[in-house]
């Protein structure tokens, strides 16, 4: 058994072999990456919907305690901190601070709302009203 390789056999990979492997990896990444990034966008939208649902529940609990929803001026901050002169406030109504949407923007709260007793929404990824896909507004109505 010869433990030493013969001098006539080359060692390692040739440049052509490395290029073929890199092309194959590039083709695979081209198929996988768009699907992966599409899933990220969907998960951000799902997270925003879940946060809106949690905020709605906290607002409903606030209403049960206080007798009305917070005004637009009070905003969502009253879910965490007791407003002055509010005897029936029994919060905090959220375990943590009021979250921002998954794209780093504050949720928009309006009371009374145009679509119900209050409107709660995120303008989506682009932060602008309207849009489609990931830029679509996410609302409570």
PDB file of N, CA, C and O in Angstrom, residues 29-70:
ATOM      1  N   UNK A  29     -29.568  28.829  -5.660  1.00  0.00           N
ATOM      2  CA  UNK A  29     -29.912  30.038  -4.897  1.00  0.00           C
ATOM      3  C   UNK A  29     -30.957  30.853  -5.646  1.00  0.00           C
ATOM      4  O   UNK A  29     -31.834  31.463  -5.034  1.00  0.00           O
ATOM      5  N   UNK A  30     -30.877  30.861  -6.971  1.00  0.00           N
ATOM      6  CA  UNK A  30     -31.866  31.583  -7.770  1.00  0.00           C
ATOM      7  C   UNK A  30     -33.267  31.019  -7.627  1.00  0.00           C
ATOM      8  O   UNK A  30     -34.251  31.749  -7.738  1.00  0.00           O
ATOM      9  N   UNK A  31     -33.383  29.735  -7.387  1.00  0.00           N
ATOM     10  CA  UNK A  31     -34.702  29.123  -7.182  1.00  0.00           C
ATOM     11  C   UNK A  31     -35.187  29.277  -5.750  1.00  0.00           C
ATOM     12  O   UNK A  31     -36.367  29.495  -5.504  1.00  0.00           O
ATOM     13  N   UNK A  32     -34.302  29.167  -4.795  1.00  0.00           N
ATOM     14  CA  UNK A  32     -34.680  29.150  -3.384  1.00  0.00           C
ATOM     15  C   UNK A  32     -34.887  30.556  -2.823  1.00  0.00           C
ATOM     16  O   UNK A  32     -35.839  30.793  -2.076  1.00  0.00           O
ATOM     17  N   UNK A  33     -34.030  31.511  -3.161  1.00  0.00           N
ATOM     18  CA  UNK A  33     -34.074  32.843  -2.555  1.00  0.00           C
ATOM     19  C   UNK A  33     -35.412  33.550  -2.740  1.00  0.00           C
ATOM     20  O   UNK A  33     -35.951  34.080  -1.756  1.00  0.00           O
ATOM     21  N   UNK A  34     -35.996  33.594  -3.938  1.00  0.00           N
ATOM     22  CA  UNK A  34     -37.293  34.290  -4.059  1.00  0.00           C
ATOM     23  C   UNK A  34     -38.387  33.676  -3.186  1.00  0.00           C
ATOM     24  O   UNK A  34     -39.199  34.391  -2.606  1.00  0.00           O
ATOM     25  N   UNK A  35     -38.400  32.377  -3.076  1.00  0.00           N
ATOM     26  CA  UNK A  35     -39.413  31.723  -2.225  1.00  0.00           C
ATOM     27  C   UNK A  35     -39.169  32.042  -0.759  1.00  0.00           C
ATOM     28  O   UNK A  35     -40.103  32.261   0.003  1.00  0.00           O
ATOM     29  N   UNK A  36     -37.913  32.071  -0.367  1.00  0.00           N
ATOM     30  CA  UNK A  36     -37.565  32.373   1.016  1.00  0.00           C
ATOM     31  C   UNK A  36     -37.984  33.801   1.369  1.00  0.00           C
ATOM     32  O   UNK A  36     -38.618  34.040   2.391  1.00  0.00           O
ATOM     33  N   UNK A  37     -37.647  34.769   0.528  1.00  0.00           N
ATOM     34  CA  UNK A  37     -37.961  36.162   0.822  1.00  0.00           C
ATOM     35  C   UNK A  37     -39.461  36.432   0.746  1.00  0.00           C
ATOM     36  O   UNK A  37     -39.968  37.297   1.456  1.00  0.00           O
ATOM     37  N   UNK A  38     -40.182  35.703  -0.083  1.00  0.00           N
ATOM     38  CA  UNK A  38     -41.637  35.843  -0.119  1.00  0.00           C
ATOM     39  C   UNK A  38     -42.240  35.392   1.209  1.00  0.00           C
ATOM     40  O   UNK A  38     -43.206  35.979   1.692  1.00  0.00           O
ATOM     41  N   UNK A  39     -41.665  34.355   1.809  1.00  0.00           N
ATOM     42  CA  UNK A  39     -42.158  33.871   3.098  1.00  0.00           C
ATOM     43  C   UNK A  39     -41.911  34.887   4.200  1.00  0.00           C
ATOM     44  O   UNK A  39     -42.713  35.026   5.119  1.00  0.00           O
ATOM     45  N   UNK A  40     -40.800  35.619   4.119  1.00  0.00           N
ATOM     46  CA  UNK A  40     -40.518  36.649   5.121  1.00  0.00           C
ATOM     47  C   UNK A  40     -41.586  37.733   5.067  1.00  0.00           C
ATOM     48  O   UNK A  40     -42.088  38.180   6.091  1.00  0.00           O
ATOM     49  N   UNK A  41     -41.937  38.161   3.844  1.00  0.00           N
ATOM     50  CA  UNK A  41     -42.980  39.175   3.696  1.00  0.00           C
ATOM     51  C   UNK A  41     -44.312  38.712   4.249  1.00  0.00           C
ATOM     52  O   UNK A  41     -45.021  39.475   4.903  1.00  0.00           O
ATOM     53  N   UNK A  42     -44.663  37.464   4.011  1.00  0.00           N
ATOM     54  CA  UNK A  42     -45.921  36.921   4.528  1.00  0.00           C
ATOM     55  C   UNK A  42     -45.896  36.860   6.050  1.00  0.00           C
ATOM     56  O   UNK A  42     -46.903  37.123   6.705  1.00  0.00           O
ATOM     57  N   UNK A  43     -44.754  36.509   6.618  1.00  0.00           N
ATOM     58  CA  UNK A  43     -44.682  36.410   8.075  1.00  0.00           C
ATOM     59  C   UNK A  43     -44.794  37.784   8.727  1.00  0.00           C
ATOM     60  O   UNK A  43     -45.381  37.911   9.798  1.00  0.00           O
ATOM     61  N   UNK A  44     -44.255  38.841   8.087  1.00  0.00           N
ATOM     62  CA  UNK A  44     -44.398  40.188   8.636  1.00  0.00           C
ATOM     63  C   UNK A  44     -45.864  40.614   8.626  1.00  0.00           C
ATOM     64  O   UNK A  44     -46.353  41.219   9.571  1.00  0.00           O
ATOM     65  N   UNK A  45     -46.572  40.286   7.559  1.00  0.00           N
ATOM     66  CA  UNK A  45     -47.993  40.620   7.470  1.00  0.00           C
ATOM     67  C   UNK A  45     -48.781  39.858   8.536  1.00  0.00           C
ATOM     68  O   UNK A  45     -49.653  40.430   9.194  1.00  0.00           O
ATOM     69  N   UNK A  46     -48.465  38.594   8.723  1.00  0.00           N
ATOM     70  CA  UNK A  46     -49.147  37.804   9.762  1.00  0.00           C
ATOM     71  C   UNK A  46     -48.850  38.365  11.150  1.00  0.00           C
ATOM     72  O   UNK A  46     -49.731  38.408  12.013  1.00  0.00           O
ATOM     73  N   UNK A  47     -47.614  38.792  11.375  1.00  0.00           N
ATOM     74  CA  UNK A  47     -47.249  39.381  12.668  1.00  0.00           C
ATOM     75  C   UNK A  47     -48.035  40.671  12.908  1.00  0.00           C
ATOM     76  O   UNK A  47     -48.518  40.916  14.017  1.00  0.00           O
ATOM     77  N   UNK A  48     -48.185  41.485  11.870  1.00  0.00           N
ATOM     78  CA  UNK A  48     -48.952  42.732  12.012  1.00  0.00           C
ATOM     79  C   UNK A  48     -50.408  42.429  12.348  1.00  0.00           C
ATOM     80  O   UNK A  48     -51.004  43.087  13.201  1.00  0.00           O
ATOM     81  N   UNK A  49     -50.986  41.430  11.689  1.00  0.00           N
ATOM     82  CA  UNK A  49     -52.381  41.062  11.975  1.00  0.00           C
ATOM     83  C   UNK A  49     -52.527  40.563  13.416  1.00  0.00           C
ATOM     84  O   UNK A  49     -53.492  40.889  14.103  1.00  0.00           O
ATOM     85  N   UNK A  50     -51.553  39.791  13.883  1.00  0.00           N
ATOM     86  CA  UNK A  50     -51.598  39.292  15.264  1.00  0.00           C
ATOM     87  C   UNK A  50     -51.466  40.443  16.266  1.00  0.00           C
ATOM     88  O   UNK A  50     -52.148  40.461  17.295  1.00  0.00           O
ATOM     89  N   UNK A  51     -50.604  41.411  15.965  1.00  0.00           N
ATOM     90  CA  UNK A  51     -50.451  42.560  16.861  1.00  0.00           C
ATOM     91  C   UNK A  51     -51.721  43.404  16.880  1.00  0.00           C
ATOM     92  O   UNK A  51     -52.138  43.867  17.947  1.00  0.00           O
ATOM     93  N   UNK A  52     -52.342  43.593  15.720  1.00  0.00           N
ATOM     94  CA  UNK A  52     -53.609  44.334  15.680  1.00  0.00           C
ATOM     95  C   UNK A  52     -54.668  43.638  16.530  1.00  0.00           C
ATOM     96  O   UNK A  52     -55.422  44.293  17.259  1.00  0.00           O
ATOM     97  N   UNK A  53     -54.710  42.320  16.442  1.00  0.00           N
ATOM     98  CA  UNK A  53     -55.671  41.551  17.231  1.00  0.00           C
ATOM     99  C   UNK A  53     -55.418  41.740  18.733  1.00  0.00           C
ATOM    100  O   UNK A  53     -56.358  41.948  19.508  1.00  0.00           O
ATOM    101  N   UNK A  54     -54.155  41.688  19.133  1.00  0.00           N
ATOM    102  CA  UNK A  54     -53.821  41.873  20.556  1.00  0.00           C
ATOM    103  C   UNK A  54     -54.170  43.289  21.017  1.00  0.00           C
ATOM    104  O   UNK A  54     -54.691  43.477  22.127  1.00  0.00           O
ATOM    105  N   UNK A  55     -53.909  44.277  20.176  1.00  0.00           N
ATOM    106  CA  UNK A  55     -54.254  45.657  20.532  1.00  0.00           C
ATOM    107  C   UNK A  55     -55.773  45.831  20.627  1.00  0.00           C
ATOM    108  O   UNK A  55     -56.260  46.516  21.533  1.00  0.00           O
ATOM    109  N   UNK A  56     -56.505  45.205  19.732  1.00  0.00           N
ATOM    110  CA  UNK A  56     -57.977  45.264  19.796  1.00  0.00           C
ATOM    111  C   UNK A  56     -58.492  44.690  21.113  1.00  0.00           C
ATOM    112  O   UNK A  56     -59.379  45.269  21.748  1.00  0.00           O
ATOM    113  N   UNK A  57     -57.938  43.552  21.507  1.00  0.00           N
ATOM    114  CA  UNK A  57     -58.366  42.929  22.763  1.00  0.00           C
ATOM    115  C   UNK A  57     -58.034  43.823  23.957  1.00  0.00           C
ATOM    116  O   UNK A  57     -58.833  43.943  24.890  1.00  0.00           O
ATOM    117  N   UNK A  58     -56.869  44.452  23.938  1.00  0.00           N
ATOM    118  CA  UNK A  58     -56.495  45.357  25.023  1.00  0.00           C
ATOM    119  C   UNK A  58     -57.425  46.572  25.042  1.00  0.00           C
ATOM    120  O   UNK A  58     -57.845  47.024  26.112  1.00  0.00           O
ATOM    121  N   UNK A  59     -57.769  47.098  23.864  1.00  0.00           N
ATOM    122  CA  UNK A  59     -58.696  48.231  23.789  1.00  0.00           C
ATOM    123  C   UNK A  59     -60.081  47.841  24.302  1.00  0.00           C
ATOM    124  O   UNK A  59     -60.745  48.629  24.985  1.00  0.00           O
ATOM    125  N   UNK A  60     -60.525  46.632  23.989  1.00  0.00           N
ATOM    126  CA  UNK A  60     -61.826  46.159  24.481  1.00  0.00           C
ATOM    127  C   UNK A  60     -61.817  46.040  26.002  1.00  0.00           C
ATOM    128  O   UNK A  60     -62.798  46.405  26.672  1.00  0.00           O
ATOM    129  N   UNK A  61     -60.729  45.545  26.568  1.00  0.00           N
ATOM    130  CA  UNK A  61     -60.623  45.446  28.032  1.00  0.00           C
ATOM    131  C   UNK A  61     -60.620  46.833  28.667  1.00  0.00           C
ATOM    132  O   UNK A  61     -61.263  47.059  29.689  1.00  0.00           O
ATOM    133  N   UNK A  62     -59.908  47.766  28.049  1.00  0.00           N
ATOM    134  CA  UNK A  62     -59.898  49.153  28.519  1.00  0.00           C
ATOM    135  C   UNK A  62     -61.329  49.698  28.530  1.00  0.00           C
ATOM    136  O   UNK A  62     -61.753  50.328  29.497  1.00  0.00           O
ATOM    137  N   UNK A  63     -62.071  49.444  27.458  1.00  0.00           N
ATOM    138  CA  UNK A  63     -63.450  49.934  27.364  1.00  0.00           C
ATOM    139  C   UNK A  63     -64.330  49.330  28.453  1.00  0.00           C
ATOM    140  O   UNK A  63     -65.183  50.012  29.033  1.00  0.00           O
ATOM    141  N   UNK A  64     -64.147  48.041  28.733  1.00  0.00           N
ATOM    142  CA  UNK A  64     -64.934  47.413  29.799  1.00  0.00           C
ATOM    143  C   UNK A  64     -64.669  48.085  31.145  1.00  0.00           C
ATOM    144  O   UNK A  64     -65.587  48.277  31.945  1.00  0.00           O
ATOM    145  N   UNK A  65     -63.423  48.439  31.403  1.00  0.00           N
ATOM    146  CA  UNK A  65     -63.064  49.062  32.682  1.00  0.00           C
ATOM    147  C   UNK A  65     -63.483  50.526  32.760  1.00  0.00           C
ATOM    148  O   UNK A  65     -64.054  50.972  33.751  1.00  0.00           O
ATOM    149  N   UNK A  66     -63.185  51.270  31.721  1.00  0.00           N
ATOM    150  CA  UNK A  66     -63.357  52.725  31.748  1.00  0.00           C
ATOM    151  C   UNK A  66     -64.733  53.156  31.251  1.00  0.00           C
ATOM    152  O   UNK A  66     -65.250  54.186  31.651  1.00  0.00           O
ATOM    153  N   UNK A  67     -65.340  52.369  30.368  1.00  0.00           N
ATOM    154  CA  UNK A  67     -66.650  52.712  29.847  1.00  0.00           C
ATOM    155  C   UNK A  67     -66.629  53.302  28.451  1.00  0.00           C
ATOM    156  O   UNK A  67     -67.678  53.578  27.870  1.00  0.00           O
ATOM    157  N   UNK A  68     -65.448  53.517  27.902  1.00  0.00           N
ATOM    158  CA  UNK A  68     -65.315  54.053  26.540  1.00  0.00           C
ATOM    159  C   UNK A  68     -63.915  53.721  26.034  1.00  0.00           C
ATOM    160  O   UNK A  68     -63.024  53.377  26.805  1.00  0.00           O
ATOM    161  N   UNK A  69     -63.775  53.815  24.714  1.00  0.00           N
ATOM    162  CA  UNK A  69     -62.440  53.633  24.127  1.00  0.00           C
ATOM    163  C   UNK A  69     -61.630  54.905  24.329  1.00  0.00           C
ATOM    164  O   UNK A  69     -62.201  55.991  24.476  1.00  0.00           O
ATOM    165  N   UNK A  70     -60.306  54.802  24.334  1.00  0.00           N
ATOM    166  CA  UNK A  70     -59.502  56.024  24.461  1.00  0.00           C
ATOM    167  C   UNK A  70     -59.726  56.933  23.251  1.00  0.00           C
ATOM    168  O   UNK A  70     -60.021  56.467  22.150  1.00  0.00           O
TER     169      UNK A  70
END
